[in-house]
Amino acid sequence: MASESIALTTAHDVPQPIGTILHDWVVTVDHKKLGILYILYALVFLVIGGIEATIMRIQLIVPHNHFVSPQVFNRMFTMHGTTMIFFVAMPILFGFGNYLIPLMIGARDMAFPRLNAWSFWLTAFGGLLLYFSFIGGNGLYGAGNAPDVGWFAYAPLTATAFSPGHSTDFWTLGLLVSGFGSIGTAVNILATIVCLRCPGMTISKMPLLVWLNLVMAGMVLLAISPLTAAQMMLSLDRFLGAHFFDTLAGGSAVMWMHFFWIFGHPEVYVLVIPAFAFASEIIPVFSRKPIFGYPVMVAATVCIGFVGFSVWAHHMFTVGMSSYANSFFTITTMVIGVPTGIKIFNWIATMWGGKIILKTPMLFCIAFLFQFLIAGLTGIMLSAAPFDWQLGNSYFVVAHFHYVIVGGILFTLFGAFYYWFPKMSGRMYNETLGKWHFWLFFIGFHLTFDFMHVPGLLGMPRRIYTYEPGRGWDIWNLICTIGVFFQIAGTLGFIGNLLWSYFNGKAAGNDPWDAWTLEWSTSSPPLEYNFAKIPVVKSRRPLWDIKHPEDPDWNYE
Amino acid sequence: MKTGIGPGIVEGQTVVREIHHNSQRQVNKGRIRWTPILLSGYLLAARPVFGNPEDPLQMPNMFKPQSTPAHSIFDLSLFVLAICAVIFVIVFSLLAYSVIKFRRRADDDGREPPPVYGSNQIELAWTVIPALIVLVLFLATARVIHAIQQARKPPEAIDVIAIGHQFWWEFRYPAFGVVTANELHVPTSDPSHPTPTFITLLSADTDHSFWVPRLAGKTDLIPNRVNHMWIDPNETGIFVGQCAQYCGTQHAKMLLRVYVDSPDQFKQWVQQQAKPAQVSESAKEGRRIFETTACINCHSVSGTVADGRFGPDLTHLMSRDTIASGAATNNSENLRMWIHNPDAIKPGSLMPAMNLDRRDLDALTAYLETLR
């Protein structure tokens, strides 16, 4: 493409011995390589977490099944939840952020490249520490294995009286370590966005992805800190006989819940805001229109960022808070639906009047809009405290948050993979295989998670390794489990597509989507320094301005 | 710690299967046999869901409320569902319309569509309208929150203390001197002369949650904390539920049954439960075993030396329909199995295997069966 004014770089491959290449990847401080490391690392854990989910679904396929023991089942849901949140979702989103943010703001790297590497390796070793529990959890008295206290590890189940051995310690320390990694990355993203934007890129001209990651990074700083504090208190309880959460000695179980959820709920927005970011880049390009209502999208995100910190106790409607506290957390939770709704309307308005190109990345984003709408509406139902007294901790909740995390976040992530794969690898993915992936996963997702709402409405609590027949839950559980196999097939298609395309895909060129943000102005994959010459921008869509000099965006913004 | 399925458990599973096979209608036969399951079992299992339920009481369906708190929640849920349904239809239609109408056609001329950067009027509209909807939803919700949580307690109310244990329920009626386990008995409440049951919720160990969907929403039982809830069922019957807060290995089989009796039946039940155990001479040997082994460390039988508090009170064991917190029907076969090897019925339960020989086991079972 014609963008001499911005960059003039070409990829040139010099073959190197494999040892040198591996060494380069380990010691690298390049934001792109670290981004890819984050993503690959998370993909490995995605497969592991997926296997754990499959084991649970097979166990629940019929009532009184004996596929696994209750102990194994409890470990599976603990490890599945912990893995998917801390070692899949966060690293994969950080990976994309790492890769894309410097490229989108016309910078040569992150603000602190060494901190970046340090953060990645902390996260990586945090995950390994957690998984070492399968071997090493067998601590004192030979009790324990992998943790089995659930991913929110309510006190006092985590006290040594109820969880002897070291299983819970691996959980605590694994999250503590990776939490420091998350804080490092958040600091880095903030500093990069604030300090390293190219000339002309005022904060009102940043791509939405950059804006949303800025909000996400700020939330990580505020949200991870209480989690870290809570993990330290729990460790003090377990090792030094402190009594923060030890109810046998007068500690408070409810305090743990507050600490955990004031991390846990903002964490949902930490994960979903980068997903919004992907949708905000992909939908305009594939509708061939600029994003509708850019300032409102930014304002809505910032609003979510603030209000997101005042809703945490809606996870605790059943712990016996006063009616006034329950009312407060009901209204804050409902209010957050307003900016979220605004975002959905703006995405639809972006598509309205466009020319929508139904390629794989866009298919995933459209499915995201549909599913996130439903997830938001079930969220409204759960926000009504009395309704939550029935639905809370049931399979309805499980269905709801999988609708957010799989239907919302994972779908946009898949879209992001297909959208930026040409940039990261220099090759196009296989469109046919991509569509197969989409439809298989879409069908599997809906089989599993649509029907999962029903047993919740019929009184099935979550985290049970088996259930009684004759309660009307059987058929729904069977359908949920069948859906899992479609999802597995879809995911295999995805991984196969990545591998096949990496070796056999067509050359992508710099700008396969005719897109508008700066990462498409440099080579695919970009060279280490990203841009031969630091670009200068005048609008939110710099490549549009170059391609349409007769009608540049800055006339309208 | 057992990580897999040991030989002992496999043996036990066979027995559990027989228990269920013998005692009640049973769809699943344990091991997964795919074809028959797919062809027959699930059609049977599906039937209750699609109407013509064989035993509607066994379905803890929140949309069939039988008590005021559950009723108020049901009414609120219909309101919330209706609003959500309307929002869904509108937004989904907009989304579907724009995808279909504005997709790029095969004969596209390759020109870019006209750019639109935004509109303050439209943004204002879709900010204000949802905000108004939220306000309405909140007011409706707040009303129900206060109605349920701040309900006045009439002097005729029945008081029950429910204590959650790993993995069973203790129910105490301080006014009647009654202690029982896992099966809560309450009287019906006549709206003209209400006798609701107010339940104080405590925990002896980890967090639990009391959830009987047809009677009320769930409330947690948390150590070092006192929680409250109330129910006023208006029809007799058995209402099932179970622990709804993960509490450890056997969270899944911490089942819960609420028996709603007519006021007369309830009075009779209380009188019967308040009596000390009637021990017959025939079970002397079993009683000796019970009182000289570890049984009495955990279990109480009022009127005898057994006064343990870790396990369920057994004074009127045979008046209950189930054992092991609803995990098995209360019959002599299961009782024997439960004493012999609790893991066979509920792997991971805190009841230890008593390692009695056959003769002692029979005698002990016979003794327990006299505790009516």
mmCIF file of N, CA and C in Angstrom, chain B residues 87-140:
data_model
loop_
_atom_site.group_PDB
_atom_site.id
_atom_site.type_symbol
_atom_site.label_atom_id
_atom_site.label_comp_id
_atom_site.label_asym_id
_atom_site.label_seq_id
_atom_site.Cartn_x
_atom_site.Cartn_y
_atom_site.Cartn_z
ATOM 1 N N ILE B 87 -36.750 -5.748 25.685
ATOM 2 C CA ILE B 87 -35.459 -5.193 25.275
ATOM 3 C C ILE B 87 -34.781 -6.126 24.276
ATOM 4 N N PHE B 88 -34.839 -7.430 24.577
ATOM 5 C CA PHE B 88 -34.181 -8.394 23.693
ATOM 6 C C PHE B 88 -34.774 -8.323 22.285
ATOM 7 N N VAL B 89 -36.095 -8.320 22.207
ATOM 8 C CA VAL B 89 -36.737 -8.329 20.892
ATOM 9 C C VAL B 89 -36.334 -7.077 20.108
ATOM 10 N N ILE B 90 -36.331 -5.921 20.778
ATOM 11 C CA ILE B 90 -36.006 -4.680 20.072
ATOM 12 C C ILE B 90 -34.558 -4.691 19.591
ATOM 13 N N VAL B 91 -33.623 -4.957 20.518
ATOM 14 C CA VAL B 91 -32.211 -4.858 20.146
ATOM 15 C C VAL B 91 -31.836 -5.949 19.155
ATOM 16 N N PHE B 92 -32.374 -7.161 19.383
ATOM 17 C CA PHE B 92 -32.048 -8.235 18.459
ATOM 18 C C PHE B 92 -32.572 -7.911 17.057
ATOM 19 N N SER B 93 -33.769 -7.328 16.984
ATOM 20 C CA SER B 93 -34.303 -6.983 15.662
ATOM 21 C C SER B 93 -33.410 -5.969 14.967
ATOM 22 N N LEU B 94 -32.961 -4.953 15.724
ATOM 23 C CA LEU B 94 -32.067 -3.949 15.130
ATOM 24 C C LEU B 94 -30.795 -4.618 14.604
ATOM 25 N N LEU B 95 -30.243 -5.511 15.425
ATOM 26 C CA LEU B 95 -28.994 -6.185 15.038
ATOM 27 C C LEU B 95 -29.217 -7.044 13.797
ATOM 28 N N ALA B 96 -30.271 -7.871 13.841
ATOM 29 C CA ALA B 96 -30.531 -8.774 12.717
ATOM 30 C C ALA B 96 -30.814 -7.968 11.458
ATOM 31 N N TYR B 97 -31.606 -6.896 11.604
ATOM 32 C CA TYR B 97 -31.935 -6.071 10.437
ATOM 33 C C TYR B 97 -30.674 -5.485 9.828
ATOM 34 N N SER B 98 -29.792 -4.930 10.681
ATOM 35 C CA SER B 98 -28.622 -4.273 10.106
ATOM 36 C C SER B 98 -27.678 -5.284 9.457
ATOM 37 N N VAL B 99 -27.569 -6.485 10.033
ATOM 38 C CA VAL B 99 -26.685 -7.482 9.415
ATOM 39 C C VAL B 99 -27.240 -7.901 8.054
ATOM 40 N N ILE B 100 -28.554 -8.100 7.990
ATOM 41 C CA ILE B 100 -29.136 -8.588 6.737
ATOM 42 C C ILE B 100 -29.209 -7.469 5.698
ATOM 43 N N LYS B 101 -29.696 -6.325 6.135
ATOM 44 C CA LYS B 101 -29.915 -5.222 5.193
ATOM 45 C C LYS B 101 -28.595 -4.661 4.675
ATOM 46 N N PHE B 102 -27.608 -4.543 5.544
ATOM 47 C CA PHE B 102 -26.408 -3.806 5.166
ATOM 48 C C PHE B 102 -25.219 -4.696 4.863
ATOM 49 N N ARG B 103 -25.470 -5.994 4.624
ATOM 50 C CA ARG B 103 -24.339 -6.840 4.255
ATOM 51 C C ARG B 103 -23.900 -6.488 2.838
ATOM 52 N N ARG B 104 -22.614 -6.681 2.587
ATOM 53 C CA ARG B 104 -22.111 -6.326 1.256
ATOM 54 C C ARG B 104 -22.614 -7.338 0.238
ATOM 55 N N ARG B 105 -23.192 -6.836 -0.844
ATOM 56 C CA ARG B 105 -23.783 -7.724 -1.849
ATOM 57 C C ARG B 105 -22.718 -8.196 -2.831
ATOM 58 N N ALA B 106 -23.082 -9.229 -3.586
ATOM 59 C CA ALA B 106 -22.149 -9.783 -4.565
ATOM 60 C C ALA B 106 -21.836 -8.757 -5.652
ATOM 61 N N ASP B 107 -22.836 -7.898 -5.963
ATOM 62 C CA ASP B 107 -22.634 -6.939 -7.058
ATOM 63 C C ASP B 107 -22.147 -5.591 -6.534
ATOM 64 N N ASP B 108 -21.436 -5.614 -5.413
ATOM 65 C CA ASP B 108 -21.017 -4.365 -4.784
ATOM 66 C C ASP B 108 -20.084 -3.591 -5.717
ATOM 67 N N ASP B 109 -20.254 -2.258 -5.711
ATOM 68 C CA ASP B 109 -19.446 -1.440 -6.623
ATOM 69 C C ASP B 109 -18.076 -1.083 -6.047
ATOM 70 N N GLY B 110 -17.786 -1.523 -4.810
ATOM 71 C CA GLY B 110 -16.467 -1.282 -4.231
ATOM 72 C C GLY B 110 -16.301 0.106 -3.635
ATOM 73 N N ARG B 111 -17.348 0.938 -3.701
ATOM 74 C CA ARG B 111 -17.235 2.273 -3.105
ATOM 75 C C ARG B 111 -17.479 2.194 -1.609
ATOM 76 N N GLU B 112 -16.807 3.076 -0.865
ATOM 77 C CA GLU B 112 -17.007 3.099 0.586
ATOM 78 C C GLU B 112 -18.377 3.693 0.902
ATOM 79 N N PRO B 113 -19.089 3.149 1.902
ATOM 80 C CA PRO B 113 -20.372 3.739 2.292
ATOM 81 C C PRO B 113 -20.146 5.098 2.937
ATOM 82 N N PRO B 114 -21.157 5.956 2.974
ATOM 83 C CA PRO B 114 -20.971 7.284 3.571
ATOM 84 C C PRO B 114 -20.633 7.164 5.054
ATOM 85 N N PRO B 115 -19.585 7.850 5.498
ATOM 86 C CA PRO B 115 -19.224 7.760 6.910
ATOM 87 C C PRO B 115 -20.197 8.556 7.777
ATOM 88 N N VAL B 116 -20.533 8.015 8.916
ATOM 89 C CA VAL B 116 -21.352 8.730 9.912
ATOM 90 C C VAL B 116 -20.581 8.657 11.223
ATOM 91 N N TYR B 117 -20.322 9.798 11.820
ATOM 92 C CA TYR B 117 -19.434 9.804 12.979
ATOM 93 C C TYR B 117 -20.188 9.750 14.301
ATOM 94 N N GLY B 118 -21.481 10.008 14.280
ATOM 95 C CA GLY B 118 -22.232 9.964 15.523
ATOM 96 C C GLY B 118 -23.375 10.955 15.500
ATOM 97 N N SER B 119 -24.161 10.936 16.559
ATOM 98 C CA SER B 119 -25.291 11.857 16.650
ATOM 99 C C SER B 119 -25.626 12.045 18.113
ATOM 100 N N ASN B 120 -25.540 13.266 18.606
ATOM 101 C CA ASN B 120 -25.792 13.507 20.025
ATOM 102 C C ASN B 120 -27.227 13.206 20.412
ATOM 103 N N GLN B 121 -28.187 13.513 19.519
ATOM 104 C CA GLN B 121 -29.591 13.257 19.854
ATOM 105 C C GLN B 121 -29.827 11.773 20.081
ATOM 106 N N ILE B 122 -29.281 10.980 19.126
ATOM 107 C CA ILE B 122 -29.511 9.537 19.245
ATOM 108 C C ILE B 122 -28.844 9.007 20.506
ATOM 109 N N GLU B 123 -27.608 9.460 20.761
ATOM 110 C CA GLU B 123 -26.899 8.989 21.956
ATOM 111 C C GLU B 123 -27.692 9.338 23.217
ATOM 112 N N LEU B 124 -28.229 10.542 23.230
ATOM 113 C CA LEU B 124 -28.998 10.978 24.400
ATOM 114 C C LEU B 124 -30.213 10.066 24.584
ATOM 115 N N ALA B 125 -30.877 9.747 23.473
ATOM 116 C CA ALA B 125 -32.072 8.906 23.557
ATOM 117 C C ALA B 125 -31.724 7.551 24.150
ATOM 118 N N TRP B 126 -30.659 6.914 23.631
ATOM 119 C CA TRP B 126 -30.397 5.581 24.154
ATOM 120 C C TRP B 126 -29.572 5.593 25.428
ATOM 121 N N THR B 127 -29.398 6.783 26.011
ATOM 122 C CA THR B 127 -28.913 6.854 27.390
ATOM 123 C C THR B 127 -30.088 7.043 28.345
ATOM 124 N N VAL B 128 -30.985 7.955 27.966
ATOM 125 C CA VAL B 128 -32.066 8.309 28.891
ATOM 126 C C VAL B 128 -33.096 7.177 29.005
ATOM 127 N N ILE B 129 -33.455 6.572 27.881
ATOM 128 C CA ILE B 129 -34.496 5.535 27.944
ATOM 129 C C ILE B 129 -34.046 4.350 28.812
ATOM 130 N N PRO B 130 -32.835 3.813 28.586
ATOM 131 C CA PRO B 130 -32.413 2.727 29.488
ATOM 132 C C PRO B 130 -32.332 3.177 30.948
ATOM 133 N N ALA B 131 -31.922 4.431 31.179
ATOM 134 C CA ALA B 131 -31.831 4.898 32.562
ATOM 135 C C ALA B 131 -33.208 4.887 33.216
ATOM 136 N N LEU B 132 -34.238 5.263 32.469
ATOM 137 C CA LEU B 132 -35.596 5.237 33.021
ATOM 138 C C LEU B 132 -36.034 3.800 33.310
ATOM 139 N N ILE B 133 -35.694 2.902 32.383
ATOM 140 C CA ILE B 133 -36.046 1.494 32.609
ATOM 141 C C ILE B 133 -35.384 0.995 33.881
ATOM 142 N N VAL B 134 -34.109 1.366 34.060
ATOM 143 C CA VAL B 134 -33.385 0.942 35.249
ATOM 144 C C VAL B 134 -34.074 1.467 36.507
ATOM 145 N N LEU B 135 -34.524 2.707 36.449
ATOM 146 C CA LEU B 135 -35.178 3.289 37.616
ATOM 147 C C LEU B 135 -36.422 2.474 37.994
ATOM 148 N N VAL B 136 -37.229 2.153 36.980
ATOM 149 C CA VAL B 136 -38.453 1.387 37.233
ATOM 150 C C VAL B 136 -38.109 0.017 37.822
ATOM 151 N N LEU B 137 -37.135 -0.647 37.191
ATOM 152 C CA LEU B 137 -36.736 -1.968 37.678
ATOM 153 C C LEU B 137 -36.257 -1.886 39.119
ATOM 154 N N PHE B 138 -35.485 -0.843 39.413
ATOM 155 C CA PHE B 138 -34.935 -0.726 40.763
ATOM 156 C C PHE B 138 -36.043 -0.543 41.790
ATOM 157 N N LEU B 139 -37.004 0.323 41.477
ATOM 158 C CA LEU B 139 -38.070 0.581 42.448
ATOM 159 C C LEU B 139 -38.864 -0.696 42.720
ATOM 160 N N ALA B 140 -39.175 -1.423 41.637
ATOM 161 C CA ALA B 140 -39.919 -2.672 41.828
ATOM 162 C C ALA B 140 -39.119 -3.650 42.683
#
